[in-house]
Amino acid sequence: GNAQELAFEDASFDAACACLVLNFIPNQKAALAEMRRVVRPGGTLAAVVWDHAEGMTMLKTFWDVVDELDRDPKPVEEPNPLLGPRDLQRLWHDMGLADIRFEPLVIDMPFASFDDYWQPFSHGQGPAGMYVAQASPAMRVDIARELRRRFSISNPLAPFTLTARAWAIRGTKKAAGESQTPTRT
């Protein structure tokens, strides 16, 4: 399906949630407008997005290492704009939702070994993986070595855990006749 053109009647659902998907939708505002359209008045609109800027230890540390080691990095662009906490709050306010609640969700990300952590990068997954795919073999070795050092991994076969943060937001669609002026929390 297409998140920007939901195949449902207006006011069909009590709730709509976009979990870990908004950052992959080209027109996020259109997708959210569709969510709002299909939710009944009094229903809930919710979303969760990873905190790519500060809360994803596995990615933030990777990019910190790249910034330090690569004197001539090739740009890797995100296909869509990544939403941060202020972006989410603004979008929910702009939709005129009531009772907006916003909170961080922090989880542990266990890895069986350093290789378990490194595999997605070495297969070209995501922007970090795209960077690794175009990096020289020597640069890949240097990045992996520095990541093991920063994660205090003396045994690359040993399990380790990193933390990750996501932002969760929800709001209530106002009933017909209620002011659609966004509330501020």
PDB file of C-alpha atoms in Angstrom:
ATOM      1  CA  GLY A   1       0.000   0.000   0.000  1.00  0.00           C
ATOM      2  CA  ASN A   2       0.833   3.663   0.007  1.00  0.00           C
ATOM      3  CA  ALA A   3       0.987   5.479   3.348  1.00  0.00           C
ATOM      4  CA  GLN A   4       0.296   8.726   1.518  1.00  0.00           C
ATOM      5  CA  GLU A   5      -2.981   7.391   0.040  1.00  0.00           C
ATOM      6  CA  LEU A   6      -4.648   5.040   2.523  1.00  0.00           C
ATOM      7  CA  ALA A   7      -7.395   2.886   1.004  1.00  0.00           C
ATOM      8  CA  PHE A   8      -9.864   3.387   3.864  1.00  0.00           C
ATOM      9  CA  GLU A   9     -12.957   5.497   4.411  1.00  0.00           C
ATOM     10  CA  ASP A  10     -12.789   8.673   6.478  1.00  0.00           C
ATOM     11  CA  ALA A  11     -13.063   8.133  10.249  1.00  0.00           C
ATOM     12  CA  SER A  12     -12.705   4.331   9.944  1.00  0.00           C
ATOM     13  CA  PHE A  13     -10.404   3.632  12.897  1.00  0.00           C
ATOM     14  CA  ASP A  14     -10.051   4.410  16.586  1.00  0.00           C
ATOM     15  CA  ALA A  15      -6.293   4.792  16.200  1.00  0.00           C
ATOM     16  CA  ALA A  16      -3.501   4.948  13.646  1.00  0.00           C
ATOM     17  CA  CYS A  17       0.153   4.394  14.459  1.00  0.00           C
ATOM     18  CA  ALA A  18       3.307   4.728  12.387  1.00  0.00           C
ATOM     19  CA  CYS A  19       5.983   2.746  14.225  1.00  0.00           C
ATOM     20  CA  LEU A  20       9.539   3.270  12.975  1.00  0.00           C
ATOM     21  CA  VAL A  21       8.308   4.073   9.453  1.00  0.00           C
ATOM     22  CA  LEU A  22       7.904   7.871   9.124  1.00  0.00           C
ATOM     23  CA  ASN A  23      11.572   8.397   8.278  1.00  0.00           C
ATOM     24  CA  PHE A  24      11.133   6.119   5.250  1.00  0.00           C
ATOM     25  CA  ILE A  25       8.106   7.903   3.768  1.00  0.00           C
ATOM     26  CA  PRO A  26       8.951  10.551   1.148  1.00  0.00           C
ATOM     27  CA  ASN A  27       6.042  12.872   2.022  1.00  0.00           C
ATOM     28  CA  GLN A  28       5.642  12.574   5.773  1.00  0.00           C
ATOM     29  CA  LYS A  29       3.029  15.340   6.015  1.00  0.00           C
ATOM     30  CA  ALA A  30       0.822  13.606   3.434  1.00  0.00           C
ATOM     31  CA  ALA A  31       1.096  10.306   5.315  1.00  0.00           C
ATOM     32  CA  LEU A  32       0.169  11.978   8.597  1.00  0.00           C
ATOM     33  CA  ALA A  33      -2.756  13.779   6.947  1.00  0.00           C
ATOM     34  CA  GLU A  34      -3.987  10.383   5.738  1.00  0.00           C
ATOM     35  CA  MET A  35      -3.636   8.921   9.227  1.00  0.00           C
ATOM     36  CA  ARG A  36      -5.650  11.837  10.601  1.00  0.00           C
ATOM     37  CA  ARG A  37      -8.301  11.407   7.884  1.00  0.00           C
ATOM     38  CA  VAL A  38      -8.942   7.719   8.669  1.00  0.00           C
ATOM     39  CA  VAL A  39      -9.100   8.190  12.463  1.00  0.00           C
ATOM     40  CA  ARG A  40     -12.452   8.935  14.112  1.00  0.00           C
ATOM     41  CA  PRO A  41     -12.871  12.117  16.173  1.00  0.00           C
ATOM     42  CA  GLY A  42     -11.617  11.288  19.660  1.00  0.00           C
ATOM     43  CA  GLY A  43      -9.236   8.693  18.206  1.00  0.00           C
ATOM     44  CA  THR A  44      -5.478   8.532  18.644  1.00  0.00           C
ATOM     45  CA  LEU A  45      -2.688   9.281  16.176  1.00  0.00           C
ATOM     46  CA  ALA A  46       0.696   7.964  17.276  1.00  0.00           C
ATOM     47  CA  ALA A  47       4.193   7.471  15.936  1.00  0.00           C
ATOM     48  CA  VAL A  48       7.607   6.270  17.006  1.00  0.00           C
ATOM     49  CA  VAL A  49      10.883   7.204  15.272  1.00  0.00           C
ATOM     50  CA  TRP A  50      14.467   6.347  16.125  1.00  0.00           C
ATOM     51  CA  ASP A  51      16.524   9.226  17.523  1.00  0.00           C
ATOM     52  CA  HIS A  52      19.125   9.102  14.755  1.00  0.00           C
ATOM     53  CA  ALA A  53      20.799  12.351  15.833  1.00  0.00           C
ATOM     54  CA  GLU A  54      21.717  11.484  19.413  1.00  0.00           C
ATOM     55  CA  GLY A  55      20.043   8.338  20.685  1.00  0.00           C
ATOM     56  CA  MET A  56      21.329   5.567  18.438  1.00  0.00           C
ATOM     57  CA  THR A  57      24.680   4.687  20.017  1.00  0.00           C
ATOM     58  CA  MET A  58      25.448   2.171  17.263  1.00  0.00           C
ATOM     59  CA  LEU A  59      25.081   4.850  14.550  1.00  0.00           C
ATOM     60  CA  LYS A  60      26.262   7.946  16.391  1.00  0.00           C
ATOM     61  CA  THR A  61      29.529   6.255  17.355  1.00  0.00           C
ATOM     62  CA  PHE A  62      29.972   4.964  13.796  1.00  0.00           C
ATOM     63  CA  TRP A  63      29.589   8.472  12.314  1.00  0.00           C
ATOM     64  CA  ASP A  64      31.808  10.014  15.019  1.00  0.00           C
ATOM     65  CA  VAL A  65      34.545   7.548  14.030  1.00  0.00           C
ATOM     66  CA  VAL A  66      34.065   8.288  10.316  1.00  0.00           C
ATOM     67  CA  ASP A  67      34.261  12.035  10.992  1.00  0.00           C
ATOM     68  CA  GLU A  68      37.518  11.521  12.869  1.00  0.00           C
ATOM     69  CA  LEU A  69      39.213   9.096  10.465  1.00  0.00           C
ATOM     70  CA  ASP A  70      38.062  10.077   6.981  1.00  0.00           C
ATOM     71  CA  ARG A  71      39.723  13.286   5.812  1.00  0.00           C
ATOM     72  CA  ASP A  72      37.778  13.285   2.528  1.00  0.00           C
ATOM     73  CA  PRO A  73      34.391  11.645   3.176  1.00  0.00           C
ATOM     74  CA  LYS A  74      32.070  11.073   0.261  1.00  0.00           C
ATOM     75  CA  PRO A  75      28.607  12.417   1.072  1.00  0.00           C
ATOM     76  CA  VAL A  76      25.915   9.868   1.817  1.00  0.00           C
ATOM     77  CA  GLU A  77      22.442  11.340   1.703  1.00  0.00           C
ATOM     78  CA  GLU A  78      19.403  10.202   3.614  1.00  0.00           C
ATOM     79  CA  PRO A  79      16.622   9.407   1.147  1.00  0.00           C
ATOM     80  CA  ASN A  80      14.078  11.280   3.312  1.00  0.00           C
ATOM     81  CA  PRO A  81      14.419  13.915   6.016  1.00  0.00           C
ATOM     82  CA  LEU A  82      14.930  12.333   9.431  1.00  0.00           C
ATOM     83  CA  LEU A  83      12.455  13.529  12.021  1.00  0.00           C
ATOM     84  CA  GLY A  84      13.783  14.659  15.377  1.00  0.00           C
ATOM     85  CA  PRO A  85      11.884  15.436  18.571  1.00  0.00           C
ATOM     86  CA  ARG A  86      11.048  19.020  17.622  1.00  0.00           C
ATOM     87  CA  ASP A  87       9.899  17.937  14.153  1.00  0.00           C
ATOM     88  CA  LEU A  88       7.493  15.380  15.612  1.00  0.00           C
ATOM     89  CA  GLN A  89       6.079  17.814  18.143  1.00  0.00           C
ATOM     90  CA  ARG A  90       5.582  20.470  15.465  1.00  0.00           C
ATOM     91  CA  LEU A  91       3.833  18.013  13.124  1.00  0.00           C
ATOM     92  CA  TRP A  92       1.427  16.871  15.857  1.00  0.00           C
ATOM     93  CA  HIS A  93       0.678  20.468  16.853  1.00  0.00           C
ATOM     94  CA  ASP A  94       0.213  21.479  13.210  1.00  0.00           C
ATOM     95  CA  MET A  95      -2.366  18.689  12.777  1.00  0.00           C
ATOM     96  CA  GLY A  96      -4.418  20.343  15.521  1.00  0.00           C
ATOM     97  CA  LEU A  97      -4.371  17.328  17.816  1.00  0.00           C
ATOM     98  CA  ALA A  98      -5.281  17.532  21.498  1.00  0.00           C
ATOM     99  CA  ASP A  99      -3.693  15.883  24.542  1.00  0.00           C
ATOM    100  CA  ILE A 100      -0.317  15.541  22.859  1.00  0.00           C
ATOM    101  CA  ARG A 101       2.078  13.303  24.772  1.00  0.00           C
ATOM    102  CA  PHE A 102       5.725  12.909  23.880  1.00  0.00           C
ATOM    103  CA  GLU A 103       8.325  10.683  25.492  1.00  0.00           C
ATOM    104  CA  PRO A 104      11.623   8.900  24.904  1.00  0.00           C
ATOM    105  CA  LEU A 105      11.757   5.116  24.724  1.00  0.00           C
ATOM    106  CA  VAL A 106      15.162   3.636  25.570  1.00  0.00           C
ATOM    107  CA  ILE A 107      16.030   0.038  24.818  1.00  0.00           C
ATOM    108  CA  ASP A 108      19.057  -2.214  25.043  1.00  0.00           C
ATOM    109  CA  MET A 109      20.443  -3.520  21.764  1.00  0.00           C
ATOM    110  CA  PRO A 110      22.351  -6.733  22.504  1.00  0.00           C
ATOM    111  CA  PHE A 111      24.903  -7.933  19.972  1.00  0.00           C
ATOM    112  CA  ALA A 112      26.250 -11.501  19.974  1.00  0.00           C
ATOM    113  CA  SER A 113      29.669 -10.219  18.867  1.00  0.00           C
ATOM    114  CA  PHE A 114      31.314  -7.313  17.094  1.00  0.00           C
ATOM    115  CA  ASP A 115      30.633  -9.103  13.810  1.00  0.00           C
ATOM    116  CA  ASP A 116      26.924  -9.142  14.678  1.00  0.00           C
ATOM    117  CA  TYR A 117      27.101  -5.340  14.989  1.00  0.00           C
ATOM    118  CA  TRP A 118      29.282  -4.868  11.872  1.00  0.00           C
ATOM    119  CA  GLN A 119      27.416  -7.178   9.417  1.00  0.00           C
ATOM    120  CA  PRO A 120      24.615  -4.740   8.431  1.00  0.00           C
ATOM    121  CA  PHE A 121      27.233  -2.087   7.622  1.00  0.00           C
ATOM    122  CA  SER A 122      29.344  -4.479   5.570  1.00  0.00           C
ATOM    123  CA  HIS A 123      26.288  -5.424   3.495  1.00  0.00           C
ATOM    124  CA  GLY A 124      25.546  -1.835   2.499  1.00  0.00           C
ATOM    125  CA  GLN A 125      22.464  -1.471   4.697  1.00  0.00           C
ATOM    126  CA  GLY A 126      21.329   2.131   5.252  1.00  0.00           C
ATOM    127  CA  PRO A 127      23.438   5.282   4.851  1.00  0.00           C
ATOM    128  CA  ALA A 128      26.194   3.925   7.129  1.00  0.00           C
ATOM    129  CA  GLY A 129      26.316   0.736   5.077  1.00  0.00           C
ATOM    130  CA  MET A 130      26.438   2.771   1.868  1.00  0.00           C
ATOM    131  CA  TYR A 131      29.410   4.646   3.323  1.00  0.00           C
ATOM    132  CA  VAL A 132      31.200   1.383   4.238  1.00  0.00           C
ATOM    133  CA  ALA A 133      30.522  -0.044   0.756  1.00  0.00           C
ATOM    134  CA  GLN A 134      32.344   2.857  -0.921  1.00  0.00           C
ATOM    135  CA  ALA A 135      35.159   3.105   1.661  1.00  0.00           C
ATOM    136  CA  SER A 136      38.572   1.643   0.918  1.00  0.00           C
ATOM    137  CA  PRO A 137      39.420  -1.712   2.522  1.00  0.00           C
ATOM    138  CA  ALA A 138      42.004   0.035   4.726  1.00  0.00           C
ATOM    139  CA  MET A 139      39.409   2.581   5.891  1.00  0.00           C
ATOM    140  CA  ARG A 140      36.961  -0.226   6.730  1.00  0.00           C
ATOM    141  CA  VAL A 141      39.614  -1.925   8.856  1.00  0.00           C
ATOM    142  CA  ASP A 142      40.444   1.366  10.611  1.00  0.00           C
ATOM    143  CA  ILE A 143      36.779   2.115  11.315  1.00  0.00           C
ATOM    144  CA  ALA A 144      36.133  -1.370  12.698  1.00  0.00           C
ATOM    145  CA  ARG A 145      39.260  -1.181  14.880  1.00  0.00           C
ATOM    146  CA  GLU A 146      38.268   2.220  16.293  1.00  0.00           C
ATOM    147  CA  LEU A 147      34.692   1.101  16.920  1.00  0.00           C
ATOM    148  CA  ARG A 148      35.943  -1.931  18.872  1.00  0.00           C
ATOM    149  CA  ARG A 149      38.130   0.416  20.920  1.00  0.00           C
ATOM    150  CA  ARG A 150      35.293   2.860  21.622  1.00  0.00           C
ATOM    151  CA  PHE A 151      32.916   0.084  22.568  1.00  0.00           C
ATOM    152  CA  SER A 152      35.660  -1.382  24.835  1.00  0.00           C
ATOM    153  CA  ILE A 153      35.610  -4.694  22.997  1.00  0.00           C
ATOM    154  CA  SER A 154      38.793  -6.608  23.744  1.00  0.00           C
ATOM    155  CA  ASN A 155      37.335  -9.910  22.519  1.00  0.00           C
ATOM    156  CA  PRO A 156      35.522  -9.422  19.163  1.00  0.00           C
ATOM    157  CA  LEU A 157      33.625 -12.684  19.758  1.00  0.00           C
ATOM    158  CA  ALA A 158      32.190 -11.540  23.100  1.00  0.00           C
ATOM    159  CA  PRO A 159      28.626 -10.244  23.376  1.00  0.00           C
ATOM    160  CA  PHE A 160      28.015  -6.580  24.191  1.00  0.00           C
ATOM    161  CA  THR A 161      25.062  -4.236  24.548  1.00  0.00           C
ATOM    162  CA  LEU A 162      24.438  -0.702  23.314  1.00  0.00           C
ATOM    163  CA  THR A 163      21.467   1.531  24.002  1.00  0.00           C
ATOM    164  CA  ALA A 164      19.073   3.065  21.509  1.00  0.00           C
ATOM    165  CA  ARG A 165      16.471   5.756  21.965  1.00  0.00           C
ATOM    166  CA  ALA A 166      13.299   6.312  19.999  1.00  0.00           C
ATOM    167  CA  TRP A 167      10.807   9.155  20.322  1.00  0.00           C
ATOM    168  CA  ALA A 168       7.135   8.295  20.829  1.00  0.00           C
ATOM    169  CA  ILE A 169       4.328  10.783  20.308  1.00  0.00           C
ATOM    170  CA  ARG A 170       0.557  10.570  20.390  1.00  0.00           C
ATOM    171  CA  GLY A 171      -2.357  12.938  20.201  1.00  0.00           C
ATOM    172  CA  THR A 172      -6.124  12.875  20.048  1.00  0.00           C
ATOM    173  CA  LYS A 173      -8.098  13.913  16.981  1.00  0.00           C
ATOM    174  CA  LYS A 174     -10.575  16.560  18.037  1.00  0.00           C
ATOM    175  CA  ALA A 175     -14.297  16.029  17.578  1.00  0.00           C
ATOM    176  CA  ALA A 176     -16.153  17.963  14.897  1.00  0.00           C
ATOM    177  CA  GLY A 177     -16.823  21.479  16.127  1.00  0.00           C
ATOM    178  CA  GLU A 178     -13.872  21.530  18.524  1.00  0.00           C
ATOM    179  CA  SER A 179     -11.299  24.180  17.855  1.00  0.00           C
ATOM    180  CA  GLN A 180      -8.675  22.875  15.476  1.00  0.00           C
ATOM    181  CA  THR A 181      -6.154  25.375  16.805  1.00  0.00           C
ATOM    182  CA  PRO A 182      -3.105  23.390  17.836  1.00  0.00           C
ATOM    183  CA  THR A 183      -2.604  23.038  21.568  1.00  0.00           C
ATOM    184  CA  ARG A 184       0.773  23.736  23.129  1.00  0.00           C
ATOM    185  CA  THR A 185       2.200  21.416  25.769  1.00  0.00           C
TER     186      THR A 185
END
